PDB file of C-alpha atoms and ligand atoms in Angstrom:
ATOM      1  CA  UNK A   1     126.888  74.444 184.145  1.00  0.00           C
ATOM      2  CA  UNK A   2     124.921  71.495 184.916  1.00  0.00           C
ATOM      3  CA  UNK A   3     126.690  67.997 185.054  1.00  0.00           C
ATOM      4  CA  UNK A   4     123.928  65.855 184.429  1.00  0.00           C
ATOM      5  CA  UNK A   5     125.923  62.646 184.103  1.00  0.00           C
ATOM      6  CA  UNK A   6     125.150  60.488 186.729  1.00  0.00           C
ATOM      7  CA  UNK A   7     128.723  59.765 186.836  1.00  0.00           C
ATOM      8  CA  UNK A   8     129.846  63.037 187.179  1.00  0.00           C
ATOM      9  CA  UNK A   9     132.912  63.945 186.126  1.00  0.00           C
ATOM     10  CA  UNK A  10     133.273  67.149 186.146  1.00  0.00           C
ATOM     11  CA  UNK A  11     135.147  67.800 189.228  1.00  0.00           C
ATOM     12  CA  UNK A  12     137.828  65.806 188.539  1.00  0.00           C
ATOM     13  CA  UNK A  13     138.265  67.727 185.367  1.00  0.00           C
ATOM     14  CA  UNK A  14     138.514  71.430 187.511  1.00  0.00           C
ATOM     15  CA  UNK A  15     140.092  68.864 190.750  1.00  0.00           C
ATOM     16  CA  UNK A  16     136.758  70.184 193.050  1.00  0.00           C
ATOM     17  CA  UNK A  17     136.162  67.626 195.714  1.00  0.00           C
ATOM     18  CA  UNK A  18     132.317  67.722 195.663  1.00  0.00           C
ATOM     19  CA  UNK A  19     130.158  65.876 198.357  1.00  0.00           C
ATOM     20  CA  UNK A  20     126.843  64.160 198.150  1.00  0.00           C
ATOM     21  CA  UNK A  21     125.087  66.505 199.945  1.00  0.00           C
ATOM     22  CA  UNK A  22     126.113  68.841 197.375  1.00  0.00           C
ATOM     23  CA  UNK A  23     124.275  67.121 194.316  1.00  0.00           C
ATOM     24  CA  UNK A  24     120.941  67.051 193.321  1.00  0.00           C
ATOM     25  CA  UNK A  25     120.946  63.371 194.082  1.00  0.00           C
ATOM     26  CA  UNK A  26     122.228  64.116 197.741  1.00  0.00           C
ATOM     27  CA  UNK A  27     119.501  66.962 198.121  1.00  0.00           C
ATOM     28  CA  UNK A  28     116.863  64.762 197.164  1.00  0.00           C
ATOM     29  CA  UNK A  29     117.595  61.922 199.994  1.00  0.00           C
ATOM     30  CA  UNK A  30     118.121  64.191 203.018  1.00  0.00           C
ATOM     31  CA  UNK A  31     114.730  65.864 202.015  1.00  0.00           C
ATOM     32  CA  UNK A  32     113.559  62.399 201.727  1.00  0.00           C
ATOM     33  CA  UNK A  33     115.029  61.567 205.513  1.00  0.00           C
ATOM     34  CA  UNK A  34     113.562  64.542 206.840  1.00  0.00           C
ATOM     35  CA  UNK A  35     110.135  63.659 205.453  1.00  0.00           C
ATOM     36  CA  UNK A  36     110.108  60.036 206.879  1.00  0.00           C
ATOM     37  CA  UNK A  37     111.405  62.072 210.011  1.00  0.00           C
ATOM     38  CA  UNK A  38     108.736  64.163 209.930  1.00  0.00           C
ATOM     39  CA  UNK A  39     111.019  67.388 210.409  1.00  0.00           C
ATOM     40  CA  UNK A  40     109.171  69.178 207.431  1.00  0.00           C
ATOM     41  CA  UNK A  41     105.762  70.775 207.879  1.00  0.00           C
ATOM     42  CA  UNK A  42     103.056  68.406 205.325  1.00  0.00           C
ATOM     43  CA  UNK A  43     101.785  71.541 204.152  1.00  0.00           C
ATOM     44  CA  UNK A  44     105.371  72.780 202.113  1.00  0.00           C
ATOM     45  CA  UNK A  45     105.380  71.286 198.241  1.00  0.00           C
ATOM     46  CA  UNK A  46     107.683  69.012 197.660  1.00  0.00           C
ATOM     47  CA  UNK A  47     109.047  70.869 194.452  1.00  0.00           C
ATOM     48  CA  UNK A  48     109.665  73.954 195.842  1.00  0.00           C
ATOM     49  CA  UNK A  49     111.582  72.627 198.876  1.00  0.00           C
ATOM     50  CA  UNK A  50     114.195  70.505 196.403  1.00  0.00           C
ATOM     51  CA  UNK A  51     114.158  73.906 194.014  1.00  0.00           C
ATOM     52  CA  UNK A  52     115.696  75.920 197.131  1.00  0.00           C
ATOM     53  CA  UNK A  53     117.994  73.000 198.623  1.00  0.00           C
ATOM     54  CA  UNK A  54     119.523  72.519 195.243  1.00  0.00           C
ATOM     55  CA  UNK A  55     120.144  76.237 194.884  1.00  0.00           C
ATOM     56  CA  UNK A  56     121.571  76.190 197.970  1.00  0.00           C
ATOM     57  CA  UNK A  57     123.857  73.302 197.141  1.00  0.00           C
ATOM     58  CA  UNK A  58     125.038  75.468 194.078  1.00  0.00           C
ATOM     59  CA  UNK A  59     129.131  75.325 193.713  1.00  0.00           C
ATOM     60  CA  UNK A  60     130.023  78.596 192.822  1.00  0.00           C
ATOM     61  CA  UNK A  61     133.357  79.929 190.810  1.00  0.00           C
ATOM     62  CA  UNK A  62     134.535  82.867 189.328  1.00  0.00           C
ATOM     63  CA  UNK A  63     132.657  83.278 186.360  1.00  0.00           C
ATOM     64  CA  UNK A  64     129.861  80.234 186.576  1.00  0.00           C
ATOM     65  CA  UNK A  65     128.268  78.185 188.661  1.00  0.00           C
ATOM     66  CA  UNK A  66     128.066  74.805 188.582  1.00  0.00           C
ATOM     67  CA  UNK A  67     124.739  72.065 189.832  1.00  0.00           C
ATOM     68  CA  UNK A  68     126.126  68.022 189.893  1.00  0.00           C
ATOM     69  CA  UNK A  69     122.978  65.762 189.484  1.00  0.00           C
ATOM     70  CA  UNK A  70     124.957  63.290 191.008  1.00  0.00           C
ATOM     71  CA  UNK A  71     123.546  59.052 191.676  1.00  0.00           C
ATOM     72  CA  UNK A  72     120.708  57.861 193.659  1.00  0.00           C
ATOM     73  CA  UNK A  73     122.087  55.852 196.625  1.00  0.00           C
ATOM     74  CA  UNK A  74     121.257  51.983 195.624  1.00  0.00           C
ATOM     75  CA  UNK A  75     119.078  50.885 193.646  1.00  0.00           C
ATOM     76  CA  UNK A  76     115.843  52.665 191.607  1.00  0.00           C
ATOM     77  CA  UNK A  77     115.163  54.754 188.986  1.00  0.00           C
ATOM     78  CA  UNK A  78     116.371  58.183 187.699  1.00  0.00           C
ATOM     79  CA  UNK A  79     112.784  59.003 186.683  1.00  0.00           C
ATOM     80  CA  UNK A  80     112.133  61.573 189.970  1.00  0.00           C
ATOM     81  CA  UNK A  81     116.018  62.926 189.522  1.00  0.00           C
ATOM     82  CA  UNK A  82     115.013  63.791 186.153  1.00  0.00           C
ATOM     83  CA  UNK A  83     112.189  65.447 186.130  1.00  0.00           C
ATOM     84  CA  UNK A  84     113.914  67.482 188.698  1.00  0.00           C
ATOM     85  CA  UNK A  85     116.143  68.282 186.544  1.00  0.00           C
ATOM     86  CA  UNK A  86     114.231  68.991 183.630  1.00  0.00           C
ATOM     87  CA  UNK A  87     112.513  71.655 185.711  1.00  0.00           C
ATOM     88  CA  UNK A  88     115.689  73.011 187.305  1.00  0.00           C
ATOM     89  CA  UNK A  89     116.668  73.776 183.698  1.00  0.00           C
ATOM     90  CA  UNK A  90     113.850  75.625 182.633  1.00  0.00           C
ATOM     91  CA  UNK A  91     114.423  77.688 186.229  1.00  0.00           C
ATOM     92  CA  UNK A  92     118.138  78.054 185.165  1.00  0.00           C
ATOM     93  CA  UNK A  93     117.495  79.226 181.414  1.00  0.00           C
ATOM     94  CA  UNK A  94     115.424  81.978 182.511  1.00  0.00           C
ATOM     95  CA  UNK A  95     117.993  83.054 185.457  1.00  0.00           C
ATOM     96  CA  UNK A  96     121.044  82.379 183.442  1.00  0.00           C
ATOM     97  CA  UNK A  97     123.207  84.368 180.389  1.00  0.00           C
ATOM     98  CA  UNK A  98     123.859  80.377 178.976  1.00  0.00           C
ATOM     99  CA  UNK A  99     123.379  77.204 180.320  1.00  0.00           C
ATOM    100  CA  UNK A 100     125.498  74.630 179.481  1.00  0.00           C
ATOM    101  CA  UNK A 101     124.365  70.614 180.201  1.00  0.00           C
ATOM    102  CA  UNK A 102     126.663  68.415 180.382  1.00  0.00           C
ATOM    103  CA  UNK A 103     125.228  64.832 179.683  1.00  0.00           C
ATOM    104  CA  UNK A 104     126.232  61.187 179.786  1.00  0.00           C
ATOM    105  CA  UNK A 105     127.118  59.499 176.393  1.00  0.00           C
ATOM    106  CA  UNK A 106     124.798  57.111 174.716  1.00  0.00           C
ATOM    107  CA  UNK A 107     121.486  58.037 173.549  1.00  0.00           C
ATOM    108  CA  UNK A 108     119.381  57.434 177.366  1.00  0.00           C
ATOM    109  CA  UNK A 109     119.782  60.914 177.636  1.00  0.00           C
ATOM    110  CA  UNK A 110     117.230  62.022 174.689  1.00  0.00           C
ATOM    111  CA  UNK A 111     115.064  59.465 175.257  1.00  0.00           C
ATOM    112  CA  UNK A 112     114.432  60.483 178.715  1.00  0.00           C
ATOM    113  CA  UNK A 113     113.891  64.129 177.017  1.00  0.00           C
ATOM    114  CA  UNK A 114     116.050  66.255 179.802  1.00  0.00           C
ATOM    115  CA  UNK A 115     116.339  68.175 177.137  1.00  0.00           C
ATOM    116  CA  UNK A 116     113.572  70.117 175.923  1.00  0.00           C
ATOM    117  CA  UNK A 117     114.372  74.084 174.526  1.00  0.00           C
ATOM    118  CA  UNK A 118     117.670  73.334 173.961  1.00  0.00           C
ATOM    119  CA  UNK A 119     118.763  75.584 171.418  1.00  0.00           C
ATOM    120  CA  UNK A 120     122.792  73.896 170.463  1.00  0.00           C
ATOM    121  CA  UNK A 121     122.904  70.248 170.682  1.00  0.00           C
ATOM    122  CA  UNK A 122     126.833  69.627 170.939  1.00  0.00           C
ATOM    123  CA  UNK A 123     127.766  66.423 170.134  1.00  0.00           C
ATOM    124  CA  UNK A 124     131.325  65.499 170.991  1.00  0.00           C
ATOM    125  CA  UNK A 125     132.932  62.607 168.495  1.00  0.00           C
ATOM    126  CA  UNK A 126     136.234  61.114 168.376  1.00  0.00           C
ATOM    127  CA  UNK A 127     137.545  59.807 165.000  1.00  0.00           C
ATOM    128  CA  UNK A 128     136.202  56.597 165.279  1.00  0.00           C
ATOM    129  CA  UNK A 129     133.856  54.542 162.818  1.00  0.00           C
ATOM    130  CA  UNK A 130     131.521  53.615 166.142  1.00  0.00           C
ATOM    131  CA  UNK A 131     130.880  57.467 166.782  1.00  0.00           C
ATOM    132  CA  UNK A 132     129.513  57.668 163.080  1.00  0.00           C
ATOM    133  CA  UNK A 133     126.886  55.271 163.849  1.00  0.00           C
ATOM    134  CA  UNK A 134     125.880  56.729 167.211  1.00  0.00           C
ATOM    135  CA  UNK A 135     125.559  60.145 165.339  1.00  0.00           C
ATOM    136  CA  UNK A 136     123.222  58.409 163.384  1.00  0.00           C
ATOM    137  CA  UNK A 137     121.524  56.595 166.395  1.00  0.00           C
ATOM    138  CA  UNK A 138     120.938  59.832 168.073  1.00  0.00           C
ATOM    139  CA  UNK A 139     118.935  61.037 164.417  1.00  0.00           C
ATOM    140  CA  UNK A 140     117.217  58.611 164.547  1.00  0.00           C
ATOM    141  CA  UNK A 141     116.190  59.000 168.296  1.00  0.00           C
ATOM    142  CA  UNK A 142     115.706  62.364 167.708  1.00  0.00           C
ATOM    143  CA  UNK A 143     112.395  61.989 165.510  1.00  0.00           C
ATOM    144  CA  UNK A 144     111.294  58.970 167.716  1.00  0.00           C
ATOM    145  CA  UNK A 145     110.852  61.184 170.348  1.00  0.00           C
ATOM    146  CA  UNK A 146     109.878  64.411 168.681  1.00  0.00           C
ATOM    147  CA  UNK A 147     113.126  66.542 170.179  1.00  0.00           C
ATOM    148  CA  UNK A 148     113.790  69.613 168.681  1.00  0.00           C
ATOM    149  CA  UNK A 149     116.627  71.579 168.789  1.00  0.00           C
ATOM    150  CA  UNK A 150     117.501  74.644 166.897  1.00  0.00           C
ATOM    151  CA  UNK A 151     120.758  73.760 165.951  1.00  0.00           C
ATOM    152  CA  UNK A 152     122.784  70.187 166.018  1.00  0.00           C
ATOM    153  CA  UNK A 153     126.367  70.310 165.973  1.00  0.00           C
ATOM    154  CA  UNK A 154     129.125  68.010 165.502  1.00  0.00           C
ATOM    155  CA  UNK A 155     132.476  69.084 167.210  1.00  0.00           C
ATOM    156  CA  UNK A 156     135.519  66.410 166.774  1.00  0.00           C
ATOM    157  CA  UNK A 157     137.453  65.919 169.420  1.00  0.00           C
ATOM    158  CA  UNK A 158     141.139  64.337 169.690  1.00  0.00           C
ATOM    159  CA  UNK A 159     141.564  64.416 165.706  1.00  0.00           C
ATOM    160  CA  UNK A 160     144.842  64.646 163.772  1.00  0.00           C
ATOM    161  CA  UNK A 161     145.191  66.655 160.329  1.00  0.00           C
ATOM    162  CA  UNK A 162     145.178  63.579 158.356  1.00  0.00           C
ATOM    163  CA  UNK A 163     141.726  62.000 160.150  1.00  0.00           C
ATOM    164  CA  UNK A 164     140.421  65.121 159.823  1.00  0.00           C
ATOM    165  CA  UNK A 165     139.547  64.795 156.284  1.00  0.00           C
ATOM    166  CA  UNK A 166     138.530  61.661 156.009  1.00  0.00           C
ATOM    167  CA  UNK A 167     135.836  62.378 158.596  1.00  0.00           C
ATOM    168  CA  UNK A 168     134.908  65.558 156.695  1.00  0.00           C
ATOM    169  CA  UNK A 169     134.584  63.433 153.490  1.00  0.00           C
ATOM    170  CA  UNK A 170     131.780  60.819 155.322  1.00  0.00           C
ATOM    171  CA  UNK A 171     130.322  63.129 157.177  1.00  0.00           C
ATOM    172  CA  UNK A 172     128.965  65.756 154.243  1.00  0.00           C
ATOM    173  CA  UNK A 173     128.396  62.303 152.287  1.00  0.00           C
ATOM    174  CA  UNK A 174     126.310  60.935 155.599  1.00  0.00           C
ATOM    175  CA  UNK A 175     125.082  63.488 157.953  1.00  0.00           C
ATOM    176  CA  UNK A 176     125.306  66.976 156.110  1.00  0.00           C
ATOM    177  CA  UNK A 177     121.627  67.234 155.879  1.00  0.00           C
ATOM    178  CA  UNK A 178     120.945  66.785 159.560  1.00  0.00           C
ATOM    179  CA  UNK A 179     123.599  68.249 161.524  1.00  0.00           C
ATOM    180  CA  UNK A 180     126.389  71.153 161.038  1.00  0.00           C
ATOM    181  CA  UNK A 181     130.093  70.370 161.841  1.00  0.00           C
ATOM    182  CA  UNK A 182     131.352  72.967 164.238  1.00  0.00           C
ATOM    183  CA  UNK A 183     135.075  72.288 164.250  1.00  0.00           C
ATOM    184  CA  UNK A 184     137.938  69.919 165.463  1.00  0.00           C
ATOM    185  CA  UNK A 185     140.104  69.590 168.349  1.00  0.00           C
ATOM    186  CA  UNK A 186     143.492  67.984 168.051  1.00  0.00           C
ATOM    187  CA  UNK A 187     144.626  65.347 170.729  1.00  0.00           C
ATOM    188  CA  UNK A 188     147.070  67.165 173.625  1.00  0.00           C
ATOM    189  CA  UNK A 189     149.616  66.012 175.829  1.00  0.00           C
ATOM    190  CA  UNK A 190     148.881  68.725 177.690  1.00  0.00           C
ATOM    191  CA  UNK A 191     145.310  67.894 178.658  1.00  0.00           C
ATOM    192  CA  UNK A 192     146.192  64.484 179.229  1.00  0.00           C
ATOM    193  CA  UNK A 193     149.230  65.646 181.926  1.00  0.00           C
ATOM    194  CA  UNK A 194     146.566  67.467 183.357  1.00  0.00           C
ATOM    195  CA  UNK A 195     144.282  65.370 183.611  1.00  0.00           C
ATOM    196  CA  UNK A 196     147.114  62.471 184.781  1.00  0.00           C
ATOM    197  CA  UNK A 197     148.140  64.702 187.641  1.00  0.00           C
ATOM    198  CA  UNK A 198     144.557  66.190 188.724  1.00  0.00           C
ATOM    199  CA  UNK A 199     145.290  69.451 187.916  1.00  0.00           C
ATOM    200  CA  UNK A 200     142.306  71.279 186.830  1.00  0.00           C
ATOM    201  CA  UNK A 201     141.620  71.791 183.437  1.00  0.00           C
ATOM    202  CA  UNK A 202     140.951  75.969 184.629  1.00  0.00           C
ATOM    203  CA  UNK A 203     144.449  76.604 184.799  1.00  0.00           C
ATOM    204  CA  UNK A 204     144.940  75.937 181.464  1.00  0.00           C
ATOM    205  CA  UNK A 205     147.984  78.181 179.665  1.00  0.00           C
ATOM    206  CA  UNK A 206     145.722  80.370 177.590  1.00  0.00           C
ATOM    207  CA  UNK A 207     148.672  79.788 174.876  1.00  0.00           C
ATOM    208  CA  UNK A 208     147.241  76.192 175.033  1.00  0.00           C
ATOM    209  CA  UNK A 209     147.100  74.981 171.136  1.00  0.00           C
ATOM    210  CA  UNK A 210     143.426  72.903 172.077  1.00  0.00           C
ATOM    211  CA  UNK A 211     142.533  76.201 174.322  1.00  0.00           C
ATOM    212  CA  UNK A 212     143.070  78.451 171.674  1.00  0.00           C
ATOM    213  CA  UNK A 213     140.807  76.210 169.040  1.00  0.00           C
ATOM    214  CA  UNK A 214     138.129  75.801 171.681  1.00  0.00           C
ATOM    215  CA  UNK A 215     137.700  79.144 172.274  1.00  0.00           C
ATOM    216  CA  UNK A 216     137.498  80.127 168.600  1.00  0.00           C
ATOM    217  CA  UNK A 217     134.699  77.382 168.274  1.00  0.00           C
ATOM    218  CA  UNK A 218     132.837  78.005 170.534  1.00  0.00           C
ATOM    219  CA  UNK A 219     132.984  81.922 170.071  1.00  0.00           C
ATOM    220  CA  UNK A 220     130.785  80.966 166.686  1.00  0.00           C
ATOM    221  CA  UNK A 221     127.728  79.785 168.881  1.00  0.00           C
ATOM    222  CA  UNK A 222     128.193  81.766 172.159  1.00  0.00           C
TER     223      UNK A 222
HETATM  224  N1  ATP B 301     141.740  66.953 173.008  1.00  0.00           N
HETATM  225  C1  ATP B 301     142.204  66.171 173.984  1.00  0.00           C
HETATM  226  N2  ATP B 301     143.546  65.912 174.103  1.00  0.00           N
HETATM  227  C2  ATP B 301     144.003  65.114 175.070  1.00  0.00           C
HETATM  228  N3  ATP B 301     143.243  64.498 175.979  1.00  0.00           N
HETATM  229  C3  ATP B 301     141.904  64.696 175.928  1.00  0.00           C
HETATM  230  C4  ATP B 301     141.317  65.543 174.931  1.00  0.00           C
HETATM  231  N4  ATP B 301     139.970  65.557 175.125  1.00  0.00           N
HETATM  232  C5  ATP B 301     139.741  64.767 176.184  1.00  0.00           C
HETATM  233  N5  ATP B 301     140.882  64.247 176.672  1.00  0.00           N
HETATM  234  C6  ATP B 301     141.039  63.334 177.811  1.00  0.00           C
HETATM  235  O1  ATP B 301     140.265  62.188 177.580  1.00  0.00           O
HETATM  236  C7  ATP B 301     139.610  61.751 178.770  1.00  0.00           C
HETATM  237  C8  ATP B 301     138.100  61.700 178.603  1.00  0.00           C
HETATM  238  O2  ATP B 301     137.627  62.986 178.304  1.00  0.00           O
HETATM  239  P1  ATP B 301     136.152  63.447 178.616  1.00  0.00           P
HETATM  240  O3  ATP B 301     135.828  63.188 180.036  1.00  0.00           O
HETATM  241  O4  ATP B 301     136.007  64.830 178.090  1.00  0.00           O
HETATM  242  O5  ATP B 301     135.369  62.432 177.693  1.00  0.00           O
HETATM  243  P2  ATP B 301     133.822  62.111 177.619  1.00  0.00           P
HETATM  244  O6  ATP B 301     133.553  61.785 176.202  1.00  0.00           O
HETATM  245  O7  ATP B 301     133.014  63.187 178.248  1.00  0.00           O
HETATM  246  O8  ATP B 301     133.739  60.777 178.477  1.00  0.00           O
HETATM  247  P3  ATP B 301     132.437  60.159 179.201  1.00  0.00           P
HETATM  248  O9  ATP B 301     131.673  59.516 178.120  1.00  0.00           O
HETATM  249  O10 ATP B 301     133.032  59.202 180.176  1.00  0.00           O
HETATM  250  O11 ATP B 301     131.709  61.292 179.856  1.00  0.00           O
HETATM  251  C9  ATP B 301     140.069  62.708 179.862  1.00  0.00           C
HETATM  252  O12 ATP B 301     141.144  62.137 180.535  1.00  0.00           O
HETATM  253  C10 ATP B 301     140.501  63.951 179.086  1.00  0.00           C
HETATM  254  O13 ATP B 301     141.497  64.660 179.784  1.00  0.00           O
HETATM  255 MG1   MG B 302     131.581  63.251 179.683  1.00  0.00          MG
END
């Protein structure tokens, strides 16, 4: 699982405390001291050295493992972070049953292309007019940039029975052509206790009602 949001999130969500050091980000600024230090031989690549640091920084739990991209200390770009990254996934893809990539929301993301062989493009909507349009954004983004993905799914999140089909309705009429609706999630108190409390969202109640419906999802694409 890669959290490639530069303001991760993740841990809160399984309440890991993660450190710097841990994240790509952190990885990539002690290598960069201990360059300027001079503690590293000139003759050892650059990309190979962040490659094994990062896997070394991997957080490890029962059934996956998880990389946090983590923020650049001041200012800059996230241009060097992300071609990193982009090669860390291809590493990861072929060393890895799935990979799952967690990104930020907007539509920087694709533009950056991080995302290159991504087979299911999972995009996560509320039931909100504004999330129509940014499905459509991302389209268009899509074939601005050439990105190609296999499959692009839609996957509402927090919806009711009664929103439910009126987003059904607009979507076929809008988006049907372009992208395939994978399911819906209802809003939970649960989740939200949870999430209140910083519990982690692993020790879910496998009789959860949003539990249950995720796993039946997702069981369609993994
Ligand atoms: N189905 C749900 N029922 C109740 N609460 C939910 C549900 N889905 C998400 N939440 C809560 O909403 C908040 C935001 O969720 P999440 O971090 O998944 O959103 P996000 O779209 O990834 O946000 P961001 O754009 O900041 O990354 C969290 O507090 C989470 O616990
Ligand atoms: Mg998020």
């Amino acid at each position: 699982m890669i959290d490639a949001d530069p303001d991760a999130n993740i841990s809160d969500l399984i309440n890991k405390q993660t450190n710097f050091r841990d994240t790509i980000a952190g990885v990539i600024t002690e290598l960069g001291r201990k360059l300027e230090r001079k503690e590293i031989p000139p003759y050892l690549s650059e990309k190979s050295l962040v490659e094994e640091e990062v896997f070394r920084h991997i957080i490890t739990f029962n059934n996956f493992d998880l990389i946090i991209q983590g923020r650049s200390e001041g200012e800059g770009c996230y241009c060097s972070i992300n071609n990193i990254l982009k090669h860390l996934i291809k590493i990861l893809a072929e060393n890895y049953k799935i990979t799952i990539i967690d990104s930020p929301a907007g539509l920087e993301f694709f533009a950056r292309k991080t995302s290159i062989d991504v087979d299911d493009l999972i995009l996560v909507t509320d039931p909100s007019k504004m999330s129509f349009h940014t499905l459509q954004r991302i389209l268009e983004v899509k074939d601005e940039v050439s990105l190609d993905f296999k499959n692009i799914w839609v996957l509402g999140n927090r919806f009711n029975g009664k929103n439910k089909n009126l987003f059904i309705e607009s979507f076929e009429k809008n988006l049907g052509n372009h992208m395939k609706l994978l399911g819906f999630l209802s809003y939970d108190g649960e989740i939200q206790k949870f999430n209140l409390s910083g519990k982690s969202l692993l020790e879910l109640p496998s009789n959860n009602v949003v539990y249950q419906q995720a796993n039946k999802i997702f069981s369609q694409i993994v």
